[in-house]
mmCIF file of C-alpha atoms and ligand atoms in Angstrom:
data_model
loop_
_atom_site.group_PDB
_atom_site.id
_atom_site.type_symbol
_atom_site.label_atom_id
_atom_site.label_comp_id
_atom_site.label_asym_id
_atom_site.label_seq_id
_atom_site.Cartn_x
_atom_site.Cartn_y
_atom_site.Cartn_z
ATOM 1 C CA MET A 146 -4.373 -10.046 -19.190
ATOM 2 C CA SER A 147 -7.727 -10.867 -17.647
ATOM 3 C CA TYR A 148 -8.147 -11.587 -13.958
ATOM 4 C CA GLU A 149 -10.931 -13.122 -11.905
ATOM 5 C CA THR A 150 -10.488 -11.395 -8.527
ATOM 6 C CA ILE A 151 -8.991 -8.023 -9.437
ATOM 7 C CA GLN A 152 -9.466 -5.338 -12.062
ATOM 8 C CA VAL A 153 -6.565 -3.481 -13.594
ATOM 9 C CA GLU A 154 -6.556 -0.045 -15.235
ATOM 10 C CA ILE A 155 -3.954 2.488 -16.326
ATOM 11 C CA HIS A 156 -4.659 6.199 -15.786
ATOM 12 C CA GLY A 157 -1.764 8.239 -17.172
ATOM 13 C CA GLY A 158 1.280 7.263 -15.126
ATOM 14 C CA ALA A 159 -0.866 5.596 -12.452
ATOM 15 C CA GLY A 160 -1.377 1.807 -12.477
ATOM 16 C CA LEU A 161 -4.576 0.915 -10.633
ATOM 17 C CA VAL A 162 -5.433 -2.464 -9.128
ATOM 18 C CA ARG A 163 -8.958 -2.807 -7.778
ATOM 19 C CA LEU A 164 -9.662 -5.799 -5.512
ATOM 20 C CA HIS A 165 -12.828 -7.398 -6.829
ATOM 21 C CA ARG A 166 -14.523 -10.193 -4.910
ATOM 22 C CA PRO A 167 -17.788 -8.379 -4.166
ATOM 23 C CA GLU A 168 -19.470 -11.561 -2.905
ATOM 24 C CA ALA A 169 -16.943 -11.788 -0.041
ATOM 25 C CA LEU A 170 -16.168 -8.113 0.696
ATOM 26 C CA ASN A 171 -12.864 -8.611 -1.139
ATOM 27 C CA ALA A 172 -11.676 -11.289 1.294
ATOM 28 C CA LEU A 173 -8.115 -12.085 0.305
ATOM 29 C CA ASN A 174 -7.804 -15.652 -0.943
ATOM 30 C CA ALA A 175 -4.808 -17.338 -2.575
ATOM 31 C CA ARG A 176 -6.069 -16.641 -6.079
ATOM 32 C CA LEU A 177 -6.465 -12.934 -5.380
ATOM 33 C CA ILE A 178 -2.974 -12.627 -3.882
ATOM 34 C CA ASP A 179 -1.586 -14.492 -6.880
ATOM 35 C CA GLU A 180 -3.342 -12.176 -9.328
ATOM 36 C CA LEU A 181 -2.315 -9.112 -7.331
ATOM 37 C CA ASP A 182 1.311 -10.252 -7.532
ATOM 38 C CA GLN A 183 1.039 -10.755 -11.310
ATOM 39 C CA ALA A 184 -0.585 -7.365 -11.894
ATOM 40 C CA LEU A 185 1.847 -5.419 -9.715
ATOM 41 C CA THR A 186 4.841 -7.233 -11.206
ATOM 42 C CA ALA A 187 3.617 -6.217 -14.678
ATOM 43 C CA PHE A 188 3.215 -2.577 -13.553
ATOM 44 C CA GLU A 189 6.697 -2.586 -12.012
ATOM 45 C CA ALA A 190 8.126 -3.550 -15.412
ATOM 46 C CA ASP A 191 5.923 -1.121 -17.359
ATOM 47 C CA GLU A 192 7.779 2.084 -18.224
ATOM 48 C CA ARG A 193 4.520 4.015 -18.504
ATOM 49 C CA ILE A 194 3.749 3.469 -14.810
ATOM 50 C CA GLY A 195 5.355 5.645 -12.133
ATOM 51 C CA CYS A 196 3.065 4.863 -9.199
ATOM 52 C CA HIS A 197 0.622 2.101 -8.252
ATOM 53 C CA VAL A 198 -2.796 2.569 -6.644
ATOM 54 C CA LEU A 199 -4.457 -0.264 -4.723
ATOM 55 C CA THR A 200 -8.152 0.052 -3.991
ATOM 56 C CA GLY A 201 -11.292 -1.960 -3.295
ATOM 57 C CA SER A 202 -14.999 -1.207 -3.492
ATOM 58 C CA GLU A 203 -17.059 1.451 -1.765
ATOM 59 C CA LYS A 204 -18.112 -1.082 0.906
ATOM 60 C CA ALA A 205 -14.779 -2.806 1.450
ATOM 61 C CA PHE A 206 -11.134 -2.309 0.684
ATOM 62 C CA ALA A 207 -10.808 -5.870 1.997
ATOM 63 C CA ALA A 208 -12.475 -7.570 4.982
ATOM 64 C CA GLY A 209 -9.361 -9.631 5.682
ATOM 65 C CA ALA A 210 -7.796 -12.879 4.656
ATOM 66 C CA ASP A 211 -10.381 -15.395 3.445
ATOM 67 C CA ILE A 212 -11.539 -17.073 6.644
ATOM 68 C CA LYS A 213 -13.292 -19.860 4.722
ATOM 69 C CA GLU A 214 -10.023 -20.729 2.971
ATOM 70 C CA MET A 215 -7.985 -20.620 6.191
ATOM 71 C CA GLN A 216 -10.365 -22.353 8.578
ATOM 72 C CA ALA A 217 -9.339 -25.974 7.944
ATOM 73 C CA LYS A 218 -5.583 -25.400 7.791
ATOM 74 C CA SER A 219 -3.452 -27.355 10.252
ATOM 75 C CA PHE A 220 -0.304 -25.937 11.814
ATOM 76 C CA ALA A 221 1.766 -27.887 9.290
ATOM 77 C CA ASP A 222 -0.305 -26.563 6.362
ATOM 78 C CA ALA A 223 0.185 -23.003 7.573
ATOM 79 C CA TYR A 224 3.820 -23.253 8.631
ATOM 80 C CA LEU A 225 5.150 -25.382 5.788
ATOM 81 C CA GLY A 226 2.983 -23.745 3.112
ATOM 82 C CA ASP A 227 3.836 -20.260 4.462
ATOM 83 C CA PHE A 228 0.960 -18.756 2.477
ATOM 84 C CA ILE A 229 1.517 -15.286 3.914
ATOM 85 C CA SER A 230 4.930 -14.982 2.271
ATOM 86 C CA ARG A 231 3.096 -14.400 -1.035
ATOM 87 C CA TRP A 232 1.619 -11.212 0.417
ATOM 88 C CA GLU A 233 5.098 -9.691 0.551
ATOM 89 C CA CYS A 234 4.675 -8.870 -3.156
ATOM 90 C CA VAL A 235 3.161 -5.554 -2.043
ATOM 91 C CA ALA A 236 5.796 -4.657 0.543
ATOM 92 C CA ARG A 237 8.581 -5.550 -1.930
ATOM 93 C CA LEU A 238 7.500 -3.095 -4.648
ATOM 94 C CA ARG A 239 10.124 -0.527 -5.594
ATOM 95 C CA LYS A 240 7.799 1.972 -7.252
ATOM 96 C CA PRO A 241 5.559 3.930 -4.858
ATOM 97 C CA ILE A 242 2.111 2.518 -4.087
ATOM 98 C CA ILE A 243 -0.881 4.355 -2.630
ATOM 99 C CA ALA A 244 -3.782 2.577 -0.898
ATOM 100 C CA ALA A 245 -7.194 4.146 -1.531
ATOM 101 C CA VAL A 246 -9.414 2.786 1.230
ATOM 102 C CA SER A 247 -13.182 2.950 1.484
ATOM 103 C CA GLY A 248 -15.293 0.826 3.835
ATOM 104 C CA TYR A 249 -13.767 -2.119 5.662
ATOM 105 C CA ALA A 250 -9.987 -2.561 5.857
ATOM 106 C CA LEU A 251 -9.850 -5.366 8.399
ATOM 107 C CA GLY A 252 -7.270 -7.950 9.360
ATOM 108 C CA GLY A 253 -5.270 -8.780 6.250
ATOM 109 C CA GLY A 254 -7.057 -5.883 4.513
ATOM 110 C CA CYS A 255 -5.630 -3.418 7.019
ATOM 111 C CA GLU A 256 -2.255 -5.151 6.738
ATOM 112 C CA LEU A 257 -2.294 -4.898 2.937
ATOM 113 C CA ALA A 258 -3.132 -1.172 3.150
ATOM 114 C CA MET A 259 -0.264 -0.689 5.609
ATOM 115 C CA MET A 260 2.174 -2.369 3.189
ATOM 116 C CA CYS A 261 1.434 0.521 0.815
ATOM 117 C CA ASP A 262 3.476 3.713 1.094
ATOM 118 C CA PHE A 263 0.575 5.824 2.242
ATOM 119 C CA ILE A 264 -3.146 5.526 2.699
ATOM 120 C CA ILE A 265 -5.817 7.883 1.418
ATOM 121 C CA ALA A 266 -9.106 7.039 3.114
ATOM 122 C CA SER A 267 -12.701 7.944 2.472
ATOM 123 C CA GLU A 268 -14.779 9.163 5.421
ATOM 124 C CA THR A 269 -16.438 5.735 5.501
ATOM 125 C CA ALA A 270 -13.210 3.769 5.999
ATOM 126 C CA GLN A 271 -12.996 1.409 8.991
ATOM 127 C CA PHE A 272 -9.669 -0.040 10.031
ATOM 128 C CA GLY A 273 -9.204 -2.941 12.414
ATOM 129 C CA GLN A 274 -7.253 -6.043 13.364
ATOM 130 C CA PRO A 275 -10.119 -8.257 14.565
ATOM 131 C CA GLU A 276 -8.174 -11.563 14.304
ATOM 132 C CA ILE A 277 -8.321 -11.905 18.088
ATOM 133 C CA LYS A 278 -12.069 -12.576 17.754
ATOM 134 C CA LEU A 279 -11.206 -15.578 15.554
ATOM 135 C CA GLY A 280 -8.776 -17.001 18.098
ATOM 136 C CA VAL A 281 -5.661 -15.872 16.228
ATOM 137 C CA ILE A 282 -3.551 -12.725 15.782
ATOM 138 C CA PRO A 283 -2.580 -10.608 12.763
ATOM 139 C CA GLY A 284 -0.154 -12.514 10.539
ATOM 140 C CA ALA A 285 0.848 -10.210 7.695
ATOM 141 C CA GLY A 286 2.646 -7.545 9.703
ATOM 142 C CA GLY A 287 -0.339 -6.030 11.541
ATOM 143 C CA THR A 288 1.123 -6.080 15.050
ATOM 144 C CA GLN A 289 4.350 -4.554 13.728
ATOM 145 C CA ARG A 290 3.289 -1.980 11.127
ATOM 146 C CA LEU A 291 0.271 -0.790 13.141
ATOM 147 C CA THR A 292 2.426 -0.289 16.237
ATOM 148 C CA ARG A 293 5.010 1.674 14.269
ATOM 149 C CA ALA A 294 2.258 3.744 12.616
ATOM 150 C CA ILE A 295 0.035 4.605 15.583
ATOM 151 C CA GLY A 296 2.015 3.645 18.697
ATOM 152 C CA LYS A 297 1.651 0.931 21.299
ATOM 153 C CA ALA A 298 -1.442 2.205 23.129
ATOM 154 C CA LYS A 299 -3.778 2.271 20.137
ATOM 155 C CA ALA A 300 -2.206 -0.776 18.465
ATOM 156 C CA MET A 301 -2.765 -2.812 21.635
ATOM 157 C CA ASP A 302 -6.327 -1.482 21.869
ATOM 158 C CA LEU A 303 -7.134 -2.566 18.300
ATOM 159 C CA CYS A 304 -5.302 -5.924 18.422
ATOM 160 C CA LEU A 305 -6.657 -6.949 21.839
ATOM 161 C CA THR A 306 -10.268 -5.771 21.573
ATOM 162 C CA GLY A 307 -10.694 -6.216 17.821
ATOM 163 C CA ARG A 308 -12.583 -2.914 17.625
ATOM 164 C CA PHE A 309 -12.718 -0.927 14.399
ATOM 165 C CA MET A 310 -11.264 2.565 14.025
ATOM 166 C CA GLY A 311 -12.961 5.114 11.758
ATOM 167 C CA ALA A 312 -11.192 7.307 9.204
ATOM 168 C CA GLU A 313 -11.071 10.397 11.387
ATOM 169 C CA GLU A 314 -9.456 8.534 14.295
ATOM 170 C CA ALA A 315 -7.081 6.781 11.871
ATOM 171 C CA GLU A 316 -5.949 10.118 10.461
ATOM 172 C CA ARG A 317 -5.497 11.593 13.936
ATOM 173 C CA ALA A 318 -3.474 8.526 14.939
ATOM 174 C CA GLY A 319 -1.187 8.800 11.908
ATOM 175 C CA LEU A 320 -2.297 5.677 10.030
ATOM 176 C CA VAL A 321 -3.877 7.637 7.208
ATOM 177 C CA ALA A 322 -2.345 10.497 5.207
ATOM 178 C CA ARG A 323 -5.582 12.111 3.988
ATOM 179 C CA VAL A 324 -9.325 11.669 4.462
ATOM 180 C CA VAL A 325 -11.697 12.703 1.683
ATOM 181 C CA PRO A 326 -15.438 12.334 1.037
ATOM 182 C CA GLU A 327 -16.298 8.933 -0.446
ATOM 183 C CA GLU A 328 -17.172 10.322 -3.881
ATOM 184 C CA GLN A 329 -13.756 12.005 -4.162
ATOM 185 C CA LEU A 330 -11.615 9.022 -3.131
ATOM 186 C CA PHE A 331 -10.893 7.622 -6.576
ATOM 187 C CA ALA A 332 -10.047 10.991 -8.136
ATOM 188 C CA GLU A 333 -7.905 12.016 -5.158
ATOM 189 C CA ALA A 334 -5.895 8.768 -5.233
ATOM 190 C CA ILE A 335 -5.365 8.854 -9.005
ATOM 191 C CA LYS A 336 -4.393 12.535 -8.854
ATOM 192 C CA ALA A 337 -1.868 11.831 -6.079
ATOM 193 C CA ALA A 338 -0.443 8.865 -8.022
ATOM 194 C CA GLN A 339 -0.159 10.947 -11.186
ATOM 195 C CA ILE A 340 1.694 13.671 -9.269
ATOM 196 C CA VAL A 341 4.146 11.042 -7.977
ATOM 197 C CA ALA A 342 4.408 9.508 -11.463
ATOM 198 C CA GLY A 343 5.266 12.956 -12.849
ATOM 199 C CA MET A 344 8.387 13.140 -10.693
ATOM 200 C CA SER A 345 11.757 11.671 -11.622
ATOM 201 C CA LEU A 346 11.257 7.940 -11.047
ATOM 202 C CA PRO A 347 14.777 7.427 -9.639
ATOM 203 C CA ALA A 348 14.103 10.272 -7.166
ATOM 204 C CA ALA A 349 10.672 8.926 -6.175
ATOM 205 C CA MET A 350 11.994 5.398 -5.705
ATOM 206 C CA THR A 351 14.925 6.717 -3.696
ATOM 207 C CA ALA A 352 12.623 8.825 -1.512
ATOM 208 C CA LYS A 353 10.517 5.722 -0.808
ATOM 209 C CA GLU A 354 13.603 3.707 0.055
ATOM 210 C CA ALA A 355 14.937 6.438 2.339
ATOM 211 C CA VAL A 356 11.673 6.912 4.251
ATOM 212 C CA ASP A 357 11.380 3.128 4.663
ATOM 213 C CA ARG A 358 14.927 3.082 6.011
ATOM 214 C CA ALA A 359 13.676 5.077 9.010
ATOM 215 C CA TYR A 360 11.893 1.898 10.138
ATOM 216 C CA GLU A 361 14.851 -0.391 9.659
ATOM 217 C CA SER A 362 17.736 1.538 11.192
ATOM 218 C CA THR A 363 18.939 3.973 13.834
ATOM 219 C CA LEU A 364 18.626 7.714 13.190
ATOM 220 C CA ALA A 365 22.370 8.013 12.522
ATOM 221 C CA GLU A 366 22.322 5.122 10.005
ATOM 222 C CA GLY A 367 19.178 6.460 8.354
ATOM 223 C CA VAL A 368 20.622 9.949 7.982
ATOM 224 C CA LYS A 369 23.822 8.495 6.534
ATOM 225 C CA PHE A 370 21.803 6.429 4.042
ATOM 226 C CA GLU A 371 19.744 9.466 3.078
ATOM 227 C CA ARG A 372 22.817 11.636 2.484
ATOM 228 C CA ARG A 373 24.466 9.011 0.301
ATOM 229 C CA ALA A 374 21.253 8.593 -1.690
ATOM 230 C CA PHE A 375 20.887 12.379 -2.018
ATOM 231 C CA TYR A 376 24.418 12.724 -3.394
ATOM 232 C CA ALA A 377 23.830 9.797 -5.762
ATOM 233 C CA LEU A 378 20.882 11.605 -7.363
ATOM 234 C CA PHE A 379 23.347 14.227 -8.648
ATOM 235 C CA ALA A 380 24.416 11.535 -11.120
ATOM 236 C CA THR A 381 20.991 11.699 -12.810
ATOM 237 C CA GLU A 382 19.988 13.827 -15.787
ATOM 238 C CA ASP A 383 16.753 14.499 -13.933
ATOM 239 C CA GLN A 384 18.589 16.391 -11.167
ATOM 240 C CA LYS A 385 20.161 18.693 -13.788
ATOM 241 C CA GLU A 386 16.785 19.115 -15.477
ATOM 242 C CA GLY A 387 14.847 19.681 -12.225
ATOM 243 C CA MET A 388 17.178 22.373 -10.975
ATOM 244 C CA ALA A 389 17.533 24.020 -14.416
ATOM 245 C CA ALA A 390 13.736 24.133 -14.744
ATOM 246 C CA PHE A 391 13.444 25.858 -11.369
ATOM 247 C CA ILE A 392 16.013 28.496 -12.321
ATOM 248 C CA GLU A 393 14.441 29.011 -15.762
ATOM 249 C CA LYS A 394 10.955 29.236 -14.185
ATOM 250 C CA ARG A 395 9.468 26.373 -16.242
ATOM 251 C CA ARG A 396 8.104 22.894 -15.565
ATOM 252 C CA PRO A 397 10.722 20.133 -15.566
ATOM 253 C CA LYS A 398 10.644 17.387 -18.190
ATOM 254 C CA PHE A 399 11.962 14.339 -16.380
ATOM 255 C CA LYS A 400 13.310 11.420 -18.401
ATOM 256 C CA ASN A 401 13.698 8.976 -15.520
ATOM 257 C CA ARG A 402 17.439 8.865 -16.128
HETATM 258 C C1 LIG B 385 -14.284 -14.820 4.099
HETATM 259 C C2 LIG B 385 -15.792 -13.097 4.307
HETATM 260 C C3 LIG B 385 -14.860 -12.341 5.065
HETATM 261 C C4 LIG B 385 -13.575 -12.924 5.287
HETATM 262 C C5 LIG B 385 -16.673 -11.199 4.897
HETATM 263 N N1 LIG B 385 -16.892 -12.357 4.237
HETATM 264 N N2 LIG B 385 -15.455 -11.172 5.416
HETATM 265 N N3 LIG B 385 -15.502 -14.311 3.837
HETATM 266 N N4 LIG B 385 -13.337 -14.163 4.793
HETATM 267 N N5 LIG B 385 -12.608 -12.270 5.950
HETATM 268 C C6 LIG B 385 -18.119 -12.781 3.540
HETATM 269 C C7 LIG B 385 -19.195 -13.198 4.501
HETATM 270 O O1 LIG B 385 -18.993 -14.527 4.928
HETATM 271 C C8 LIG B 385 -20.418 -13.040 3.656
HETATM 272 O O2 LIG B 385 -20.531 -14.127 2.773
HETATM 273 C C9 LIG B 385 -20.091 -11.806 2.810
HETATM 274 O O3 LIG B 385 -18.668 -11.689 2.836
HETATM 275 C C10 LIG B 385 -20.685 -10.540 3.383
HETATM 276 O O4 LIG B 385 -20.292 -10.441 4.729
HETATM 277 P P1 LIG B 385 -21.310 -10.166 5.924
HETATM 278 O O5 LIG B 385 -20.648 -10.601 7.180
HETATM 279 O O6 LIG B 385 -22.656 -10.756 5.622
HETATM 280 O O7 LIG B 385 -21.432 -8.575 5.841
HETATM 281 P P2 LIG B 385 -21.725 -7.563 7.019
HETATM 282 O O8 LIG B 385 -22.823 -8.073 7.919
HETATM 283 O O9 LIG B 385 -21.905 -6.240 6.369
HETATM 284 O O10 LIG B 385 -20.384 -7.521 7.935
HETATM 285 C C11 LIG B 385 -19.203 -7.019 7.395
HETATM 286 C C12 LIG B 385 -18.013 -7.413 8.294
HETATM 287 C C13 LIG B 385 -17.989 -8.936 8.505
HETATM 288 C C14 LIG B 385 -18.100 -6.693 9.635
HETATM 289 C C15 LIG B 385 -16.753 -6.930 7.565
HETATM 290 O O11 LIG B 385 -18.113 -9.567 7.250
HETATM 291 C C16 LIG B 385 -16.754 -9.431 9.171
HETATM 292 O O12 LIG B 385 -16.593 -9.304 10.396
HETATM 293 N N6 LIG B 385 -15.857 -10.055 8.398
HETATM 294 C C17 LIG B 385 -14.660 -10.709 8.928
HETATM 295 C C18 LIG B 385 -13.635 -9.678 9.326
HETATM 296 C C19 LIG B 385 -12.399 -10.350 9.904
HETATM 297 O O13 LIG B 385 -12.474 -11.056 10.929
HETATM 298 N N7 LIG B 385 -11.256 -10.152 9.256
HETATM 299 C C20 LIG B 385 -9.987 -10.778 9.673
HETATM 300 C C21 LIG B 385 -9.808 -12.110 8.972
HETATM 301 S S1 LIG B 385 -8.384 -12.967 9.538
HETATM 302 P P3 LIG B 385 -21.875 -15.010 2.659
HETATM 303 O O14 LIG B 385 -21.499 -16.105 1.742
HETATM 304 O O15 LIG B 385 -22.247 -15.409 4.029
HETATM 305 O O16 LIG B 385 -22.854 -14.020 2.060
HETATM 306 C C22 LIG B 385 -7.129 -12.183 8.748
HETATM 307 C C23 LIG B 385 -5.747 -12.709 9.078
HETATM 308 C C24 LIG B 385 -4.724 -12.083 8.208
HETATM 309 O O17 LIG B 385 -7.292 -11.305 7.977
HETATM 310 C C25 LIG B 385 -3.400 -12.739 8.428
HETATM 311 C C26 LIG B 385 -2.571 -12.814 7.169
HETATM 312 C C27 LIG B 385 -3.026 -13.810 6.188
#
């Protein structure tokens, strides 16, 4: 499959999608979101892939939704067309997905990164929700996911002033899982994805679902969900294999069953 606005590669168990609109700092237009959906849907169905990686260029993960495409929309165009619903293709993934962010991750770019399960950033990464400077607000979950990730004080600061936050501050605030030098970003993200892909896929998918549940429920409900999911994993061959491998002091060979 060949795409115009993204590039797709497979590295072992890691399925990589690279956003590729260099002329517009990877601004997210309808075509790109469409292609991203197609590529990720194909990876979800591909038995070789255990974890997705979403990345951009050195200069920009993505500088936001495409302002030139949005500018002329009326309320009816936006509301009835509901173009942002297409972006949910990232948040709906069941396999884990890692965002590898270098350069600008602004507006919809920051929102797309936050839809991923965790973010590995290069030292050059800049996060922000500058929509306020355009006379609008974040529309793909920014006010919600950013607030849950870094708390009200910093989320308000970013959403109201539109200022950018560097990688070090983003890691301190809890938005980013790891920060690495720019030249190591790709290798670090692929290595992390391959580690995840080497796990039992049912266990990795269940872990993702359980951590996500923390956002959607009370502590008591979340703990109950986790316990049920934990017990359910005893029905897998991979649980028998994982525990046997530990006892026999060898590496497990998971079959994703
Ligand atoms: C369309 C964009 C763009 C965007 C950059 N470009 N960001 N085009 N939409 N979001 C284009 C520029 O128009 C320019 O094209 C080229 O990319 C290079 O950008 P420059 O501005 O010349 O680069 P630079 O001076 O280095 O500044 C980089 C920047 C700036 C600070 C990232 O481009 C910027 O502020 N971009 C907009 C960031 C933003 O407001 N994002 C939020 C968008 S709203 P030409 O043709 O002139 O060379 C949003 C809402 C999401 O995301 C809600 C859900 C859908």
